[in-house]
PDB file of C-alpha atoms in Angstrom:
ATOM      1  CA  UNK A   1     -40.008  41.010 155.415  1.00  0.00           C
ATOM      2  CA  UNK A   2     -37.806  38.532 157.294  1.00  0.00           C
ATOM      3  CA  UNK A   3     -41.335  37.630 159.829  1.00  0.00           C
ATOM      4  CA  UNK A   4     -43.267  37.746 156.831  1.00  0.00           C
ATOM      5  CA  UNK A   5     -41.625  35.028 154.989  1.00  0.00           C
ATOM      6  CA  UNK A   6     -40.824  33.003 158.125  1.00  0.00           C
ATOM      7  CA  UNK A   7     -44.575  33.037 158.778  1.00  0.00           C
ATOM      8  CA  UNK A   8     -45.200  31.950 155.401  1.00  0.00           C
ATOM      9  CA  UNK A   9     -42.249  29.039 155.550  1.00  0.00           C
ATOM     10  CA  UNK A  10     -43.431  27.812 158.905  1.00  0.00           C
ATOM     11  CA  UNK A  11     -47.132  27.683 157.332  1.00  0.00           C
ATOM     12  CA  UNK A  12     -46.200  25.933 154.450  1.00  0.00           C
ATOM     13  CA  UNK A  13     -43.423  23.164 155.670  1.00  0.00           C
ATOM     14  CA  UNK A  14     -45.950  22.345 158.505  1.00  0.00           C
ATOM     15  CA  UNK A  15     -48.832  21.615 155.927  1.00  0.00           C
ATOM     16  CA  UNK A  16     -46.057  20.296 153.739  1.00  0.00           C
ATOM     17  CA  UNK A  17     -45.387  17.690 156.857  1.00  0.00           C
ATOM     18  CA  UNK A  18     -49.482  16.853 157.676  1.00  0.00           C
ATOM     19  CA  UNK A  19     -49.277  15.533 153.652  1.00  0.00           C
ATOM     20  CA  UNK A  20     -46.171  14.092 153.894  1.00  0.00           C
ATOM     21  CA  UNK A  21     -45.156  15.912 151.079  1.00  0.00           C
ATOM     22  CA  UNK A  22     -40.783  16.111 151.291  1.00  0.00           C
ATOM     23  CA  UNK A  23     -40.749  18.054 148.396  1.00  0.00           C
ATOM     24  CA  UNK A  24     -42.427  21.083 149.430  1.00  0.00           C
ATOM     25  CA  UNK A  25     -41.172  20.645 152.643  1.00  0.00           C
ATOM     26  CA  UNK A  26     -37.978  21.054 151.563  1.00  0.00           C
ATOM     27  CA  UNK A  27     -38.888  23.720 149.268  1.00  0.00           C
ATOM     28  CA  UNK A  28     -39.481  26.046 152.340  1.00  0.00           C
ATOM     29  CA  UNK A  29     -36.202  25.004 153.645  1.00  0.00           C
ATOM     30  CA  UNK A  30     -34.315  26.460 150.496  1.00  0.00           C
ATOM     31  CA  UNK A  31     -36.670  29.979 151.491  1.00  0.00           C
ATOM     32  CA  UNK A  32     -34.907  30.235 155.145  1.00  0.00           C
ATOM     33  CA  UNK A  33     -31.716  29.276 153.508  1.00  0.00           C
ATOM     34  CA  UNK A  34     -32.083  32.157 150.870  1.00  0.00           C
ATOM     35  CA  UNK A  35     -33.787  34.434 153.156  1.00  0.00           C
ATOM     36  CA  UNK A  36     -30.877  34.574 155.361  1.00  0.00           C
ATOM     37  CA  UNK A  37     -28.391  34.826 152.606  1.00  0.00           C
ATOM     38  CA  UNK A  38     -29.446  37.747 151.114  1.00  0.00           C
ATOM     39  CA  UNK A  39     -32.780  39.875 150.329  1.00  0.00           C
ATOM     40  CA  UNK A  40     -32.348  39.245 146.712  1.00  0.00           C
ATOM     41  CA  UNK A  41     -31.857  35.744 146.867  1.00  0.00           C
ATOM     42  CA  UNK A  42     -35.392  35.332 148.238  1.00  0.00           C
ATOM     43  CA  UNK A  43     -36.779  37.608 145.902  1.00  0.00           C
ATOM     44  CA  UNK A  44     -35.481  35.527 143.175  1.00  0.00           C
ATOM     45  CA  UNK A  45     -37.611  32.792 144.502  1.00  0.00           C
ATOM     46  CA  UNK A  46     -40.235  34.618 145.558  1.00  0.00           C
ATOM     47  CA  UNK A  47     -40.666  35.938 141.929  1.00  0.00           C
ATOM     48  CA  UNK A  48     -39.690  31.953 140.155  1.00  0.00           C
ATOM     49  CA  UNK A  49     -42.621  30.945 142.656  1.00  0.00           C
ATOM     50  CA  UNK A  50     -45.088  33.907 141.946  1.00  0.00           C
ATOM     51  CA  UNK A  51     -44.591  33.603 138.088  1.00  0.00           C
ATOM     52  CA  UNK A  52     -44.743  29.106 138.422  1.00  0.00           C
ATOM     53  CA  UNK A  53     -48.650  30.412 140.375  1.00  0.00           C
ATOM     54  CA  UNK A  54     -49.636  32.921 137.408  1.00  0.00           C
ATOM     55  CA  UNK A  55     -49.048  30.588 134.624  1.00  0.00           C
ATOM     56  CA  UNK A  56     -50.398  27.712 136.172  1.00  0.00           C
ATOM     57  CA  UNK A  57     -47.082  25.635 136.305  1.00  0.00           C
ATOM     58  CA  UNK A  58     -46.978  24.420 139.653  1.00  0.00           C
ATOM     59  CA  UNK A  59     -47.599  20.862 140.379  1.00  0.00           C
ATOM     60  CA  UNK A  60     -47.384  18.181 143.204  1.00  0.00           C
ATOM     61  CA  UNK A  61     -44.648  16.095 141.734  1.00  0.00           C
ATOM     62  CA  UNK A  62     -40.900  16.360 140.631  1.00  0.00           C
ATOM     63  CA  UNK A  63     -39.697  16.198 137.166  1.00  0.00           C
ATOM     64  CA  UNK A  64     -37.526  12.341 137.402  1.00  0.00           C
ATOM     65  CA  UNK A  65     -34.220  13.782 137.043  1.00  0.00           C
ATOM     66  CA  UNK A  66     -34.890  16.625 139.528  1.00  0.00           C
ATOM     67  CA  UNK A  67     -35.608  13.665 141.882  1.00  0.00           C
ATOM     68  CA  UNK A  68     -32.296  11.994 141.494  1.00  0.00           C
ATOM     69  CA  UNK A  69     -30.367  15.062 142.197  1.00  0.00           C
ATOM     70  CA  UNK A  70     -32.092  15.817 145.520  1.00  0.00           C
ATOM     71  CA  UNK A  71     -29.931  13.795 147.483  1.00  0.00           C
ATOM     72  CA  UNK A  72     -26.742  15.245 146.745  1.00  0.00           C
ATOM     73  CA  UNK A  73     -28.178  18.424 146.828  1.00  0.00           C
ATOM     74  CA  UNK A  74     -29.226  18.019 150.072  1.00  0.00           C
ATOM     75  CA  UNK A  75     -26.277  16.258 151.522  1.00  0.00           C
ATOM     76  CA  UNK A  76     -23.651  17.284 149.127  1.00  0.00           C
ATOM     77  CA  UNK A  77     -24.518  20.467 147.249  1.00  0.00           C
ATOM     78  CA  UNK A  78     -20.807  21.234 146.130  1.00  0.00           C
ATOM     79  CA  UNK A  79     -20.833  18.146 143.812  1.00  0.00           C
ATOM     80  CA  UNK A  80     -23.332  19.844 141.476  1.00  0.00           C
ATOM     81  CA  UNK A  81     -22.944  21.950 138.958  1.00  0.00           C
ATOM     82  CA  UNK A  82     -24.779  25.773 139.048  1.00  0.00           C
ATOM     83  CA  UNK A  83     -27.387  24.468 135.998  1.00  0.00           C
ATOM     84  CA  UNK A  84     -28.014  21.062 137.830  1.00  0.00           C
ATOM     85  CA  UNK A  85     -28.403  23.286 141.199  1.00  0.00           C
ATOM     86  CA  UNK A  86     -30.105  26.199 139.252  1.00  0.00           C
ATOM     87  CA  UNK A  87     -32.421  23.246 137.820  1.00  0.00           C
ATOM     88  CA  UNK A  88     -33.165  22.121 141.231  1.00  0.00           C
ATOM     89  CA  UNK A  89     -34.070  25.288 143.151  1.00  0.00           C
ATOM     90  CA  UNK A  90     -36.592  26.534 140.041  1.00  0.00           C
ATOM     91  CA  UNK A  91     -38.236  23.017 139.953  1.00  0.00           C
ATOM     92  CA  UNK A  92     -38.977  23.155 143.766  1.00  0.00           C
ATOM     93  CA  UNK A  93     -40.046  26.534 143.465  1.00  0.00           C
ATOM     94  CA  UNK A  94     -42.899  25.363 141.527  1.00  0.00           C
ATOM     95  CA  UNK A  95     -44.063  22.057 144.020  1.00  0.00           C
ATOM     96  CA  UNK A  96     -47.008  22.630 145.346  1.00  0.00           C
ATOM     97  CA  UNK A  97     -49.762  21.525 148.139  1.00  0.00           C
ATOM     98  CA  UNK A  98     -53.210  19.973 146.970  1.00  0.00           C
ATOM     99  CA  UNK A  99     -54.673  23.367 147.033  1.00  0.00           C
ATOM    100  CA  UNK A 100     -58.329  24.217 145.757  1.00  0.00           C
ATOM    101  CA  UNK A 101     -58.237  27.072 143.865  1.00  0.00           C
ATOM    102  CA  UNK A 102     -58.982  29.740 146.133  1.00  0.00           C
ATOM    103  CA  UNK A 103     -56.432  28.695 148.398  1.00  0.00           C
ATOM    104  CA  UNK A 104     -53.465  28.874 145.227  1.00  0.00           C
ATOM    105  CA  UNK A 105     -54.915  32.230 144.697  1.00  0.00           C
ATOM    106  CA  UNK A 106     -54.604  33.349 148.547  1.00  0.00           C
ATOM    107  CA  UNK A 107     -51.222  32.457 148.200  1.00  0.00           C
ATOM    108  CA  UNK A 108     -50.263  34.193 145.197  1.00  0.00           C
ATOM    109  CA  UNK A 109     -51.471  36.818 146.740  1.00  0.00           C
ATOM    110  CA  UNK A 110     -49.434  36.079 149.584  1.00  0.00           C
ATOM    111  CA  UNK A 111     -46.309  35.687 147.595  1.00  0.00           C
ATOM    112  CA  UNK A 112     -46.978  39.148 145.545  1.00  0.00           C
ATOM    113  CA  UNK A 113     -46.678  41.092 148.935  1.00  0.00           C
ATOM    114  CA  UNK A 114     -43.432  40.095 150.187  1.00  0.00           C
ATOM    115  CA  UNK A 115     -42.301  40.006 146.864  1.00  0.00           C
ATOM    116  CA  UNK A 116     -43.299  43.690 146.404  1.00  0.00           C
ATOM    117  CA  UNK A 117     -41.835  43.685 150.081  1.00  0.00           C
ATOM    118  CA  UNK A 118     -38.383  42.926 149.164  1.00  0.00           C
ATOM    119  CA  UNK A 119     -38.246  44.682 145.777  1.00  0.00           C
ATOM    120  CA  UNK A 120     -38.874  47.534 147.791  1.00  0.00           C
ATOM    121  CA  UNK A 121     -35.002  46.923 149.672  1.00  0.00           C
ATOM    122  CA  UNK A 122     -32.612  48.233 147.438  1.00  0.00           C
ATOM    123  CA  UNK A 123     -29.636  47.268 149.644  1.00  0.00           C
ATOM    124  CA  UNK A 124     -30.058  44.873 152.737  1.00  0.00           C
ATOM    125  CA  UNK A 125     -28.521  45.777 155.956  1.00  0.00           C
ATOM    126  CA  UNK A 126     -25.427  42.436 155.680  1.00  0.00           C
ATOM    127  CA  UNK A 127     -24.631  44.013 152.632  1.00  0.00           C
ATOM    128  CA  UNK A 128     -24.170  47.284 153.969  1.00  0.00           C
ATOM    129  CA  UNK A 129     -22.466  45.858 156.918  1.00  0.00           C
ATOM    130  CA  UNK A 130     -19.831  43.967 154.469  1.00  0.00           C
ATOM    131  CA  UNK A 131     -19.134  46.715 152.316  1.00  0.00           C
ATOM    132  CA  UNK A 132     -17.982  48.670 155.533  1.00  0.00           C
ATOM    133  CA  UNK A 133     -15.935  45.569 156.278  1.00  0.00           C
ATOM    134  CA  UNK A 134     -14.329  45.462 152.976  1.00  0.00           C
ATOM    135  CA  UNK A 135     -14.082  49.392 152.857  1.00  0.00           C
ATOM    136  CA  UNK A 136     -12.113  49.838 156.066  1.00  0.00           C
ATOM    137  CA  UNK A 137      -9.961  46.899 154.804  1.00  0.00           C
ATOM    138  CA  UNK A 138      -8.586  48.443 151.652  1.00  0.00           C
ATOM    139  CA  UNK A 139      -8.413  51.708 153.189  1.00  0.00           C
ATOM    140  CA  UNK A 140      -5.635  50.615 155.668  1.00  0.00           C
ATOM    141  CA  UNK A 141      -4.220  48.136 152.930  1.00  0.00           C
ATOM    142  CA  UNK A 142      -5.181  49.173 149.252  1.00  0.00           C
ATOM    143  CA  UNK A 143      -3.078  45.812 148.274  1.00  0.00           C
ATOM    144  CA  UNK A 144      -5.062  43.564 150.364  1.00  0.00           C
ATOM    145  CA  UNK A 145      -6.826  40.419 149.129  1.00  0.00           C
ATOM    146  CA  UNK A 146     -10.602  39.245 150.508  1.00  0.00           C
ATOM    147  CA  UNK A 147     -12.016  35.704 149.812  1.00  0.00           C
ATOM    148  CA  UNK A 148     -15.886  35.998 150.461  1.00  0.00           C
ATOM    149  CA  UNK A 149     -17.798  32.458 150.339  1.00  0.00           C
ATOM    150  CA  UNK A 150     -21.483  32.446 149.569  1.00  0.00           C
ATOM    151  CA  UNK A 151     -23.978  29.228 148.863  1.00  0.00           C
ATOM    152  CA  UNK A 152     -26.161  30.684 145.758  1.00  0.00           C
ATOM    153  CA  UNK A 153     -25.231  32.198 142.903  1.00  0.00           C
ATOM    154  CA  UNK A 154     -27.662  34.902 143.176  1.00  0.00           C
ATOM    155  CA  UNK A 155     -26.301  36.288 145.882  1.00  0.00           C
ATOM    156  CA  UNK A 156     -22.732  36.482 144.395  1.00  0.00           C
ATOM    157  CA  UNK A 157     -24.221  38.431 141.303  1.00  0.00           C
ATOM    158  CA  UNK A 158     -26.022  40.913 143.897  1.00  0.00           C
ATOM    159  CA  UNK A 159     -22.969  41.289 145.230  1.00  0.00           C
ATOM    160  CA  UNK A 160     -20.866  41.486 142.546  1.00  0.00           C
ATOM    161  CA  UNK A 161     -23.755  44.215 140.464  1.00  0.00           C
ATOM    162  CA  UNK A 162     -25.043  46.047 142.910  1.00  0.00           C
ATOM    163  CA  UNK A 163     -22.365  45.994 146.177  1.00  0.00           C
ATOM    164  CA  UNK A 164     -18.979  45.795 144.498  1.00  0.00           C
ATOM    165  CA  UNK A 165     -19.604  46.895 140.842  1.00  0.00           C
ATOM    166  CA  UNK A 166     -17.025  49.484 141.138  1.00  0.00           C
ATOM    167  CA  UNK A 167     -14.219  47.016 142.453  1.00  0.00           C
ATOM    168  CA  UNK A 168     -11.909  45.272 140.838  1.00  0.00           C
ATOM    169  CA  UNK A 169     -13.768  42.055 141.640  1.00  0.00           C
ATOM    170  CA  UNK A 170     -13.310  37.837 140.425  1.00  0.00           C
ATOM    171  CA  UNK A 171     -15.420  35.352 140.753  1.00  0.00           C
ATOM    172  CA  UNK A 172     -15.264  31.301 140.579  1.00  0.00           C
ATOM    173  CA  UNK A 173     -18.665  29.327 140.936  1.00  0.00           C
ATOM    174  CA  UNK A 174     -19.671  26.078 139.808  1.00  0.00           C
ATOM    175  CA  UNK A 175     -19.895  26.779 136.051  1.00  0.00           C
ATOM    176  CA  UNK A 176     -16.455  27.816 135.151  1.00  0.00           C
ATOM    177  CA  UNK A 177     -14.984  25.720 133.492  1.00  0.00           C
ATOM    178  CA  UNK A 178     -10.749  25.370 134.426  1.00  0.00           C
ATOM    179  CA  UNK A 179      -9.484  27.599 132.282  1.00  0.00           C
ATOM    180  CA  UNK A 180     -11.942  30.228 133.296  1.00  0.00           C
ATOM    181  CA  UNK A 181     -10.796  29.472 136.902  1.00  0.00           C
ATOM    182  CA  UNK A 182      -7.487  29.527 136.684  1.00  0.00           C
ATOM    183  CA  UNK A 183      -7.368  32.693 135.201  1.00  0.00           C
ATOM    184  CA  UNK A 184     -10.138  34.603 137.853  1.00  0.00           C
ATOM    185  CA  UNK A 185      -7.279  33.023 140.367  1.00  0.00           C
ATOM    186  CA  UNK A 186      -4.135  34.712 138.727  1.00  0.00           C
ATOM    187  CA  UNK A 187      -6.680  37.634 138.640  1.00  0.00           C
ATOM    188  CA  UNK A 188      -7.170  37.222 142.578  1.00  0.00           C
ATOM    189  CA  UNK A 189      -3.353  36.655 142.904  1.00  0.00           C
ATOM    190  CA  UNK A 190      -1.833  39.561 140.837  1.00  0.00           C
ATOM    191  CA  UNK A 191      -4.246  42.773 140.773  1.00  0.00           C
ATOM    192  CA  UNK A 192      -8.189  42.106 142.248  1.00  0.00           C
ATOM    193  CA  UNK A 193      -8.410  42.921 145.665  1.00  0.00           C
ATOM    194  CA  UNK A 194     -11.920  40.848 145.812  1.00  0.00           C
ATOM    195  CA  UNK A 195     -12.727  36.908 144.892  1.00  0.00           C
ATOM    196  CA  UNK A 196     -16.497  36.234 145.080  1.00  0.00           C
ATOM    197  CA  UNK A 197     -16.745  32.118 144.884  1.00  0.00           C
ATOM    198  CA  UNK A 198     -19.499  29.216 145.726  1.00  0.00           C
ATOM    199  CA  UNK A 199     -19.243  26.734 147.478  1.00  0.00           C
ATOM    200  CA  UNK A 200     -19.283  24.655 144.169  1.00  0.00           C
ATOM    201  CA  UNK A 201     -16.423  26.337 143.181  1.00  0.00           C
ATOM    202  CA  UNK A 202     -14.320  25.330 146.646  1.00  0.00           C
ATOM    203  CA  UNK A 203     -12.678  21.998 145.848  1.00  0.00           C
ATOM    204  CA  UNK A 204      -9.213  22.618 144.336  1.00  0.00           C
ATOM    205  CA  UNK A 205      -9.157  26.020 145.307  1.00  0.00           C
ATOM    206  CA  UNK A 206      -5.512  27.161 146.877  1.00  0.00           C
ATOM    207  CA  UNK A 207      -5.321  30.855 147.643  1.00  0.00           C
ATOM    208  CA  UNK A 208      -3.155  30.971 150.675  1.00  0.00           C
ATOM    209  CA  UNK A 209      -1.415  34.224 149.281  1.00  0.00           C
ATOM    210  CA  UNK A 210      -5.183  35.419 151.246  1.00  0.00           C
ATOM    211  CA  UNK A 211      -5.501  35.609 154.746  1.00  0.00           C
ATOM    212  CA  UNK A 212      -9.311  37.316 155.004  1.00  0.00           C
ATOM    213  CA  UNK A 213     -12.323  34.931 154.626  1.00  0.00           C
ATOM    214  CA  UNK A 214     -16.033  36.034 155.082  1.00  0.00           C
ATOM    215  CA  UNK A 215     -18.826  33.786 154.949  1.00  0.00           C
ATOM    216  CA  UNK A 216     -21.570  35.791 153.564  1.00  0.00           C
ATOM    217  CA  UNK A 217     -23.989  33.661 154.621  1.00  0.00           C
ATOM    218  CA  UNK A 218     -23.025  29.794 156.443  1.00  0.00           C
ATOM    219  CA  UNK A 219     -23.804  26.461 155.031  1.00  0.00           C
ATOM    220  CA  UNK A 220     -25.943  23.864 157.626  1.00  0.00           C
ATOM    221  CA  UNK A 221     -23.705  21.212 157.666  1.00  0.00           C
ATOM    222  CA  UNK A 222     -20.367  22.597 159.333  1.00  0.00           C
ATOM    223  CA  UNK A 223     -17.664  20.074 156.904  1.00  0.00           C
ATOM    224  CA  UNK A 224     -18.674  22.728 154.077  1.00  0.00           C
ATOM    225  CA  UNK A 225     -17.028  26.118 156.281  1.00  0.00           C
ATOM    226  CA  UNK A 226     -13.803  23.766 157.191  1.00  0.00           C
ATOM    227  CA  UNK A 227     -13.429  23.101 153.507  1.00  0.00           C
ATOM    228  CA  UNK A 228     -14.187  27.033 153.119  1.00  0.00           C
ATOM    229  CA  UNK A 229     -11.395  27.450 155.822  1.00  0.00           C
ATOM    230  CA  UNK A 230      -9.541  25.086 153.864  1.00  0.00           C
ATOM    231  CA  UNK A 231      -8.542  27.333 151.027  1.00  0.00           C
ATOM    232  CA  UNK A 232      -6.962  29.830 152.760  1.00  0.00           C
ATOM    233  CA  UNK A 233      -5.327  27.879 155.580  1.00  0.00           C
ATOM    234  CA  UNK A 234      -2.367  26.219 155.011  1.00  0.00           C
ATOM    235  CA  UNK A 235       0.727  25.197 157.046  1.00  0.00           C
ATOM    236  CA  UNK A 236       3.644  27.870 157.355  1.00  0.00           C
ATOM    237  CA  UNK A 237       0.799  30.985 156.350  1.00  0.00           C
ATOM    238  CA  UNK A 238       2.853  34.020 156.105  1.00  0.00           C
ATOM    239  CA  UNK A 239      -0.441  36.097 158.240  1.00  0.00           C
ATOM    240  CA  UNK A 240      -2.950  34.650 160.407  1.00  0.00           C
ATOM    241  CA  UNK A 241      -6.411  33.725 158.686  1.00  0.00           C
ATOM    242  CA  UNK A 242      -8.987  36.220 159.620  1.00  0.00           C
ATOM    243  CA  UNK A 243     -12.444  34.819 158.922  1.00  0.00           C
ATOM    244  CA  UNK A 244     -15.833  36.724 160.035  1.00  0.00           C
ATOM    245  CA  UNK A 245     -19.064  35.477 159.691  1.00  0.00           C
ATOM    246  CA  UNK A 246     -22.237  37.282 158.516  1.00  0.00           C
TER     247      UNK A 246
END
């Protein structure tokens, strides 16, 4: 799966570049990104972009407001909200290449097999490899408390559903309003062994009663995992800050 949609990526963004078109080359950007945070993060896409192909709702240009947002979400993505991110990702899933129409169906038919291909993964090997982590963690400390950081909200639900549904799990992202967060954070604090955030949820965030951070997957620009860091590492920290990276 994970040469299959490479292939496809590297075909696309370079065709994307001969055009000069920035929005699909960005588009195939946002597939690495997802790809590498988890299998059903790019099946997400791969299903928004497969479904955009079927009913004939791709096109070559951004919605306006789409376009203003780009910037910060390519330089700032934490300043967003989920729905303005959300709104982002599902609009460039739909961008397209001036394709005849026997290339758009080629690559529907493209799209349909890795699709299939990653429908077919019921748990990707990271996740595995976390829940191990996490496992062996509350084995040796039932009390202890783990902070895990990931960029897309899709990939917190998978974890939260499908790796973690029978923990006592919280979760902040972008959404919540502060109410909602505060009370996930007393949640975190008094009883949950596991937070689950975004890294829209990361400013004002102070859980230094933690001392275990894992980056599920790592932002590209490397401010984002100091202000990751950030939350759990504070002056006078009762335990050292253990962070691992996936």
């Amino acid at each position: 799966l994970y040469d299959g949609v490479t292939e496809y990526i590297r075909e696309y963004y370079n065709l994307a570049q001969q055009e000069e078109n920035q929005a699909v080359g960005f588009t195939m950007v946002i597939y690495q990104k997802r790809l590498v945070s988890s299998i059903y993060a790019i099946r997400k896409s791969l299903e928004n972009r497969m479904r955009a192909i079927q009913s004939d709702a791709v096109a070559e240009e951004l919605p306006e407001d789409v376009q203003q947002l780009i910037p910060r979400y390519s330089t700032e993505p934490e300043t967003l909200t989920d729905a303005e991110r959300t709104r982002v990702e599902e609009e460039l899933e739909t961008v397209t290449l001036r394709l005849n129409q026997s290339q758009i169906q080629a690559e529907l038919n493209r799209v349909k097999e890795l699709w299939q291909q990653a429908k077919n993964i019921e748990t990707d090997s990271k996740a595995q490899l976390l829940k191990q982590f996490v496992d062996r963690i509350l084995r040796d400390d039932p009390d202890e408390k783990i902070l895990i950081f990931t960029e897309y909200t899709d990939t917190l639900e998978y974890l939260r559903d499908e790796i973690f549904a029978g923990y006592d799990v919280t979760q902040i992202y972008g959404d919540l309003d502060q109410a909602q967060r505060r009370r996930e954070m007393a949640r975190f604090e008094e009883e949950a062994n596991l937070m689950l955030a975004t890294d829209a949820a990361q400013e004002g965030l102070n859980l230094q009663f933690a001392h275990i951070m894992v980056n599920y997957d790592l932002p590209w620009n490397p401010t984002r995992i100091d202000q990751r860091m950030g939350r759990l590492h504070r002056y006078g920290p009762e335990h050292t800050v253990e962070i691992r990276n996936l």
